[in-house]
């Protein structure tokens, strides 16, 4: 069986991590396949949003410890561990939604954090337990988690390996929404469909601007946002959206 399954449903692409026997542990084969699928859907005009999901027991239980256990410094340095296939996620311009049930531990939690929206099932559990291995969260966890939930909570999670349940994760702002397990797929797909129905260049501009807020001063970020806003006035879709509102009719976006 392929370690990553893909399908499209209307304008939504669905990528499913498929190593259930190892709780979707993230080895190079899986990360390469994930990166390839993300880039393929990002380039596909028929796709407006991408959903990333795992299985009912685990979204992903982290980097593959069985593989990492044998690596030395030069294996990761020369092999460009993380850089080689994790950085792909950052380059995706369309909205990516994570649907998380079960364990999102270590790299699995970091993978969810790299997505734009996280929909969590009640069974979802989030942790960065690398400290138990005398490792550290190395796929963005020490950087994205404090930005997502603040330093106090992030330090607690990283230093103690504490596990957050879905409600705590929601309370802390780590996830976007929490839904019952049997509604996770349907709710995430419905949300993705709704998002994919909007104008794609506007979605991409919003994603870029929100992400810029993590990487710039407020003044620079506001300036970036203003440039994106001005660009909207060069967009047929924005004129269509406003005209449709005034005419009290649904918009027909050209660039979806
Ligand atoms: C390799 C893993 C794995 C992992 C689970 N498995 N997590 N294999 N790497 N990260 C395997 C187990 O060895 C086992 O294989 C099978 O999946 C089922 O797991 P169990 O432990 O039997 O399940 P359970 O008792 O329900 O416990 C679930 C769990 C536990 C709490 C999630 O598996 C666990 O603690 N996993 C490790 C979590 C972790 O430390 N993640 C961080 C990794 S470091 P067998 O063959 O025995 O059935 C990391 C670094 C990130 O992510 C930075 C770089 C990307």
Short mmCIF file of C-alpha atoms and ligand atoms in Angstrom, two decimals:
data_model
loop_
_atom_site.label_atom_id
_atom_site.label_comp_id
_atom_site.label_asym_id
_atom_site.label_seq_id
_atom_site.Cartn_x
_atom_site.Cartn_y
_atom_site.Cartn_z
CA UNK A 1 0.00 0.00 0.00
CA UNK A 2 1.28 3.51 -0.74
CA UNK A 3 2.30 5.44 2.38
CA UNK A 4 0.26 8.42 1.20
CA UNK A 5 -3.17 8.17 -0.45
CA UNK A 6 -4.59 10.95 -2.57
CA UNK A 7 -7.98 11.77 -4.02
CA UNK A 8 -9.93 14.81 -5.15
CA UNK A 9 -13.48 15.62 -4.19
CA UNK A 10 -14.70 18.49 -6.28
CA UNK A 11 -12.22 21.32 -5.70
CA UNK A 12 -10.82 19.73 -2.54
CA UNK A 13 -7.76 17.49 -2.63
CA UNK A 14 -7.41 14.98 0.18
CA UNK A 15 -4.07 13.54 1.24
CA UNK A 16 -4.19 10.67 3.75
CA UNK A 17 -1.11 9.50 5.63
CA UNK A 18 -1.13 5.72 5.43
CA UNK A 19 1.37 3.96 7.67
CA UNK A 20 -1.11 2.80 10.32
CA UNK A 21 1.16 -0.01 11.53
CA UNK A 22 3.64 2.65 12.72
CA UNK A 23 1.00 5.24 13.68
CA UNK A 24 1.97 7.21 10.57
CA UNK A 25 5.54 7.73 11.76
CA UNK A 26 7.08 10.21 9.37
CA UNK A 27 9.94 8.56 7.49
CA UNK A 28 11.57 9.98 4.36
CA UNK A 29 9.43 7.87 2.04
CA UNK A 30 6.25 9.28 3.58
CA UNK A 31 7.52 12.87 3.71
CA UNK A 32 8.73 12.68 0.09
CA UNK A 33 5.33 11.34 -1.02
CA UNK A 34 3.54 14.00 1.02
CA UNK A 35 5.68 16.74 -0.48
CA UNK A 36 5.11 15.44 -3.99
CA UNK A 37 1.32 15.30 -3.45
CA UNK A 38 1.23 18.80 -1.95
CA UNK A 39 3.19 20.30 -4.84
CA UNK A 40 1.05 18.45 -7.39
CA UNK A 41 -2.20 19.74 -5.90
CA UNK A 42 -0.79 23.22 -5.38
CA UNK A 43 -0.09 23.36 -9.13
CA UNK A 44 -3.48 21.89 -10.13
CA UNK A 45 -5.97 24.57 -11.25
CA UNK A 46 -8.89 22.33 -10.34
CA UNK A 47 -7.89 22.31 -6.65
CA UNK A 48 -8.74 25.17 -4.30
CA UNK A 49 -7.89 23.67 -0.90
CA UNK A 50 -6.01 20.66 0.42
CA UNK A 51 -6.98 18.45 3.37
CA UNK A 52 -4.32 16.43 5.16
CA UNK A 53 -5.51 13.61 7.37
CA UNK A 54 -4.20 10.58 9.22
CA UNK A 55 -6.06 7.60 10.64
CA UNK A 56 -8.49 7.24 13.55
CA UNK A 57 -5.74 6.32 16.04
CA UNK A 58 -3.03 8.67 14.88
CA UNK A 59 -2.63 11.73 12.71
CA UNK A 60 1.08 10.99 13.04
CA UNK A 61 3.15 9.86 16.04
CA UNK A 62 6.22 11.82 14.99
CA UNK A 63 9.41 11.25 13.10
CA UNK A 64 10.28 7.58 12.63
CA UNK A 65 12.32 6.75 15.70
CA UNK A 66 13.33 3.35 14.32
CA UNK A 67 15.07 5.10 11.42
CA UNK A 68 16.49 8.04 13.38
CA UNK A 69 18.00 5.77 16.02
CA UNK A 70 20.80 4.73 13.64
CA UNK A 71 21.62 8.17 12.28
CA UNK A 72 24.76 10.08 13.09
CA UNK A 73 25.50 13.75 12.67
CA UNK A 74 26.71 13.47 9.07
CA UNK A 75 23.65 11.43 8.08
CA UNK A 76 21.33 14.27 9.02
CA UNK A 77 23.66 17.08 7.97
CA UNK A 78 24.62 15.73 4.58
CA UNK A 79 21.21 14.12 4.06
CA UNK A 80 19.55 17.48 4.79
CA UNK A 81 17.13 16.01 7.32
CA UNK A 82 14.02 18.23 7.59
CA UNK A 83 15.27 20.71 4.98
CA UNK A 84 15.09 18.14 2.20
CA UNK A 85 11.39 17.30 2.41
CA UNK A 86 9.76 19.22 5.28
CA UNK A 87 10.39 22.66 3.81
CA UNK A 88 8.05 21.75 0.92
CA UNK A 89 5.06 22.30 3.20
CA UNK A 90 6.00 25.93 3.66
CA UNK A 91 6.02 26.53 -0.08
CA UNK A 92 2.39 25.47 -0.62
CA UNK A 93 0.33 28.56 -1.45
CA UNK A 94 -3.18 27.13 -1.29
CA UNK A 95 -4.93 26.62 2.06
CA UNK A 96 -4.00 23.35 3.77
CA UNK A 97 -6.33 21.98 6.44
CA UNK A 98 -5.23 19.29 8.89
CA UNK A 99 -7.90 16.87 10.14
CA UNK A 100 -6.47 15.44 13.34
CA UNK A 101 -7.76 12.39 15.21
CA UNK A 102 -5.71 10.49 17.78
CA UNK A 103 -2.00 11.12 18.33
CA UNK A 104 -0.35 14.19 16.86
CA UNK A 105 2.95 13.74 18.63
CA UNK A 106 6.37 15.20 17.88
CA UNK A 107 6.74 15.65 14.14
CA UNK A 108 3.03 14.84 13.80
CA UNK A 109 2.16 17.83 15.96
CA UNK A 110 4.67 19.92 14.00
CA UNK A 111 3.12 18.77 10.73
CA UNK A 112 -0.30 19.91 11.94
CA UNK A 113 1.21 23.21 13.08
CA UNK A 114 2.61 23.73 9.58
CA UNK A 115 -0.92 23.53 8.17
CA UNK A 116 -3.14 26.60 7.95
CA UNK A 117 -6.21 25.27 9.75
CA UNK A 118 -6.37 22.42 12.28
CA UNK A 119 -9.70 20.67 12.79
CA UNK A 120 -9.38 18.33 15.76
CA UNK A 121 -11.56 15.38 16.72
CA UNK A 122 -12.32 14.91 20.41
CA UNK A 123 -9.80 12.03 20.39
CA UNK A 124 -6.95 14.26 19.20
CA UNK A 125 -3.90 14.42 21.48
CA UNK A 126 -1.10 16.88 20.93
CA UNK A 127 2.39 16.64 22.39
CA UNK A 128 6.01 17.44 21.67
CA UNK A 129 7.56 14.53 23.61
CA UNK A 130 11.02 14.69 21.99
CA UNK A 131 12.57 15.51 25.36
CA UNK A 132 11.81 11.94 26.42
CA UNK A 133 14.26 10.84 23.70
CA UNK A 134 16.75 13.56 24.67
CA UNK A 135 15.89 15.15 21.31
CA UNK A 136 14.15 18.39 20.54
CA UNK A 137 11.18 19.34 18.38
CA UNK A 138 13.10 19.94 15.18
CA UNK A 139 10.48 20.40 12.50
CA UNK A 140 9.46 23.88 13.55
CA UNK A 141 7.96 22.95 16.93
CA UNK A 142 10.11 25.22 19.08
CA UNK A 143 9.26 28.08 16.74
CA UNK A 144 5.65 27.53 15.65
CA UNK A 145 4.28 26.35 19.00
CA UNK A 146 5.19 29.50 21.00
CA UNK A 147 3.84 31.63 18.17
CA UNK A 148 0.61 29.60 18.27
CA UNK A 149 0.04 29.34 22.02
CA UNK A 150 2.57 31.63 23.69
CA UNK A 151 5.87 30.97 25.46
CA UNK A 152 4.50 29.80 28.82
CA UNK A 153 2.39 26.99 27.40
CA UNK A 154 4.94 26.08 24.72
CA UNK A 155 7.80 25.78 27.23
CA UNK A 156 5.62 23.57 29.43
CA UNK A 157 4.81 21.26 26.52
CA UNK A 158 8.36 21.10 25.14
CA UNK A 159 10.14 20.70 28.50
CA UNK A 160 7.73 18.30 30.19
CA UNK A 161 6.30 16.33 27.22
CA UNK A 162 2.83 17.09 28.54
CA UNK A 163 -0.05 15.84 26.39
CA UNK A 164 -2.88 18.21 25.49
CA UNK A 165 -6.33 16.84 24.81
CA UNK A 166 -8.49 18.43 22.12
CA UNK A 167 -10.34 20.77 24.46
CA UNK A 168 -7.10 22.09 26.01
CA UNK A 169 -5.62 22.49 22.55
CA UNK A 170 -8.71 24.47 21.58
CA UNK A 171 -8.55 26.59 24.74
CA UNK A 172 -4.89 27.44 24.06
CA UNK A 173 -5.52 28.33 20.43
CA UNK A 174 -3.53 25.43 19.05
CA UNK A 175 -6.45 24.19 16.94
CA UNK A 176 -9.10 25.95 14.89
CA UNK A 177 -12.12 23.80 15.77
CA UNK A 178 -13.01 20.66 17.71
CA UNK A 179 -15.64 18.22 16.43
CA UNK A 180 -16.87 14.73 17.36
CA UNK A 181 -14.71 11.96 15.88
CA UNK A 182 -17.40 10.69 13.56
CA UNK A 183 -17.81 14.18 12.11
CA UNK A 184 -14.12 14.93 11.57
CA UNK A 185 -13.89 13.98 7.90
CA UNK A 186 -17.25 15.50 6.96
CA UNK A 187 -16.68 18.73 8.88
CA UNK A 188 -13.16 19.21 7.51
CA UNK A 189 -14.23 18.47 3.95
CA UNK A 190 -17.19 20.84 4.25
CA UNK A 191 -14.90 23.57 5.57
CA UNK A 192 -12.38 22.91 2.79
CA UNK A 193 -15.15 22.99 0.18
CA UNK A 194 -16.39 26.29 1.53
CA UNK A 195 -12.88 27.76 1.42
CA UNK A 196 -12.24 26.34 -2.06
CA UNK A 197 -15.37 28.11 -3.31
CA UNK A 198 -13.80 31.51 -2.75
CA UNK A 199 -11.45 33.32 -5.11
CA UNK A 200 -8.11 31.49 -5.13
CA UNK A 201 -5.86 34.56 -5.52
CA UNK A 202 -7.64 36.16 -2.57
CA UNK A 203 -7.16 33.01 -0.48
CA UNK A 204 -3.50 32.87 -1.41
CA UNK A 205 -3.04 36.54 -0.56
CA UNK A 206 -4.65 36.03 2.85
CA UNK A 207 -2.51 32.98 3.60
CA UNK A 208 0.64 34.84 2.61
CA UNK A 209 -0.30 37.89 4.68
CA UNK A 210 -1.23 35.93 7.82
CA UNK A 211 1.99 33.91 7.57
CA UNK A 212 3.94 37.15 7.12
CA UNK A 213 2.68 38.25 10.53
CA UNK A 214 4.91 35.54 12.02
CA UNK A 215 7.95 36.72 10.17
CA UNK A 216 7.94 40.48 10.32
CA UNK A 217 7.49 43.46 12.58
CA UNK A 218 3.95 44.84 12.88
CA UNK A 219 4.86 47.86 10.73
CA UNK A 220 6.33 45.67 7.97
CA UNK A 221 3.43 43.27 8.21
CA UNK A 222 0.86 46.03 7.89
CA UNK A 223 2.73 47.41 4.89
CA UNK A 224 2.73 43.94 3.31
CA UNK A 225 -0.99 43.64 4.01
CA UNK A 226 -1.64 47.01 2.37
CA UNK A 227 0.21 45.93 -0.78
CA UNK A 228 -1.94 42.80 -0.86
CA UNK A 229 -5.05 44.93 -0.38
CA UNK A 230 -4.12 47.26 -3.25
CA UNK A 231 -3.49 44.21 -5.43
CA UNK A 232 -7.05 43.08 -4.77
CA UNK A 233 -8.24 46.15 -6.70
CA UNK A 234 -6.49 44.75 -9.78
CA UNK A 235 -8.46 41.53 -9.41
CA UNK A 236 -11.50 40.69 -11.54
CA UNK A 237 -12.75 38.47 -8.75
CA UNK A 238 -12.73 41.29 -6.20
CA UNK A 239 -14.81 43.48 -8.53
CA UNK A 240 -17.12 40.54 -9.17
CA UNK A 241 -17.46 39.93 -5.41
CA UNK A 242 -18.38 43.52 -4.70
CA UNK A 243 -20.70 43.85 -7.73
CA UNK A 244 -22.45 40.62 -6.80
CA UNK A 245 -22.98 41.88 -3.26
CA UNK A 246 -24.51 45.10 -4.55
CA UNK A 247 -26.70 43.23 -7.04
CA UNK A 248 -27.77 40.80 -4.29
CA UNK A 249 -26.65 37.76 -6.29
CA UNK A 250 -24.05 35.03 -5.65
CA UNK A 251 -20.59 35.92 -7.04
CA UNK A 252 -19.15 34.00 -9.95
CA UNK A 253 -15.45 34.00 -9.32
CA UNK A 254 -13.31 33.44 -12.38
CA UNK A 255 -10.21 32.39 -10.51
CA UNK A 256 -11.27 29.54 -8.35
C1 LIG B 1 8.47 4.81 14.86
C2 LIG B 1 6.54 4.39 16.00
C3 LIG B 1 6.46 5.74 16.41
C4 LIG B 1 7.48 6.63 15.95
C5 LIG B 1 4.78 4.67 17.22
N1 LIG B 1 5.49 3.78 16.53
N2 LIG B 1 5.35 5.88 17.17
N3 LIG B 1 7.54 3.94 15.23
N4 LIG B 1 8.46 6.11 15.20
N5 LIG B 1 7.47 7.91 16.25
C6 LIG B 1 5.19 2.36 16.37
C7 LIG B 1 5.46 1.57 17.62
O1 LIG B 1 6.83 1.25 17.71
C8 LIG B 1 4.59 0.35 17.41
O2 LIG B 1 5.23 -0.52 16.51
C9 LIG B 1 3.38 0.93 16.69
O3 LIG B 1 3.81 2.17 16.12
C10 LIG B 1 2.23 1.21 17.64
O4 LIG B 1 2.72 2.05 18.68
P1 LIG B 1 2.52 1.70 20.24
O5 LIG B 1 3.56 2.42 20.99
O6 LIG B 1 2.43 0.24 20.44
O7 LIG B 1 1.07 2.34 20.49
P2 LIG B 1 0.51 2.94 21.86
O8 LIG B 1 0.86 2.04 23.00
O9 LIG B 1 -0.94 3.20 21.61
O10 LIG B 1 1.27 4.31 22.10
C11 LIG B 1 1.08 5.37 21.15
C12 LIG B 1 2.16 6.47 21.39
C13 LIG B 1 3.54 5.82 21.34
C14 LIG B 1 1.91 7.10 22.77
C15 LIG B 1 1.98 7.52 20.31
O11 LIG B 1 3.65 5.01 20.15
C16 LIG B 1 4.66 6.80 21.34
O12 LIG B 1 4.98 7.37 22.38
N6 LIG B 1 5.29 6.98 20.16
C17 LIG B 1 6.44 7.83 20.03
C18 LIG B 1 6.01 9.28 20.06
C19 LIG B 1 7.21 10.22 19.97
O13 LIG B 1 8.14 10.13 20.78
N7 LIG B 1 7.22 11.06 18.96
C20 LIG B 1 8.32 11.98 18.73
C21 LIG B 1 9.32 11.34 17.81
S1 LIG B 1 10.70 12.39 17.58
P3 LIG B 1 5.27 -2.11 16.78
O14 LIG B 1 6.13 -2.62 15.66
O15 LIG B 1 5.85 -2.31 18.14
O16 LIG B 1 3.84 -2.53 16.69
C22 LIG B 1 10.18 13.53 16.50
C23 LIG B 1 11.21 14.54 16.09
C24 LIG B 1 10.59 15.62 15.28
O17 LIG B 1 9.09 13.55 16.06
C25 LIG B 1 11.62 16.39 14.56
C26 LIG B 1 12.03 15.79 13.29
C27 LIG B 1 10.91 15.60 12.28
#
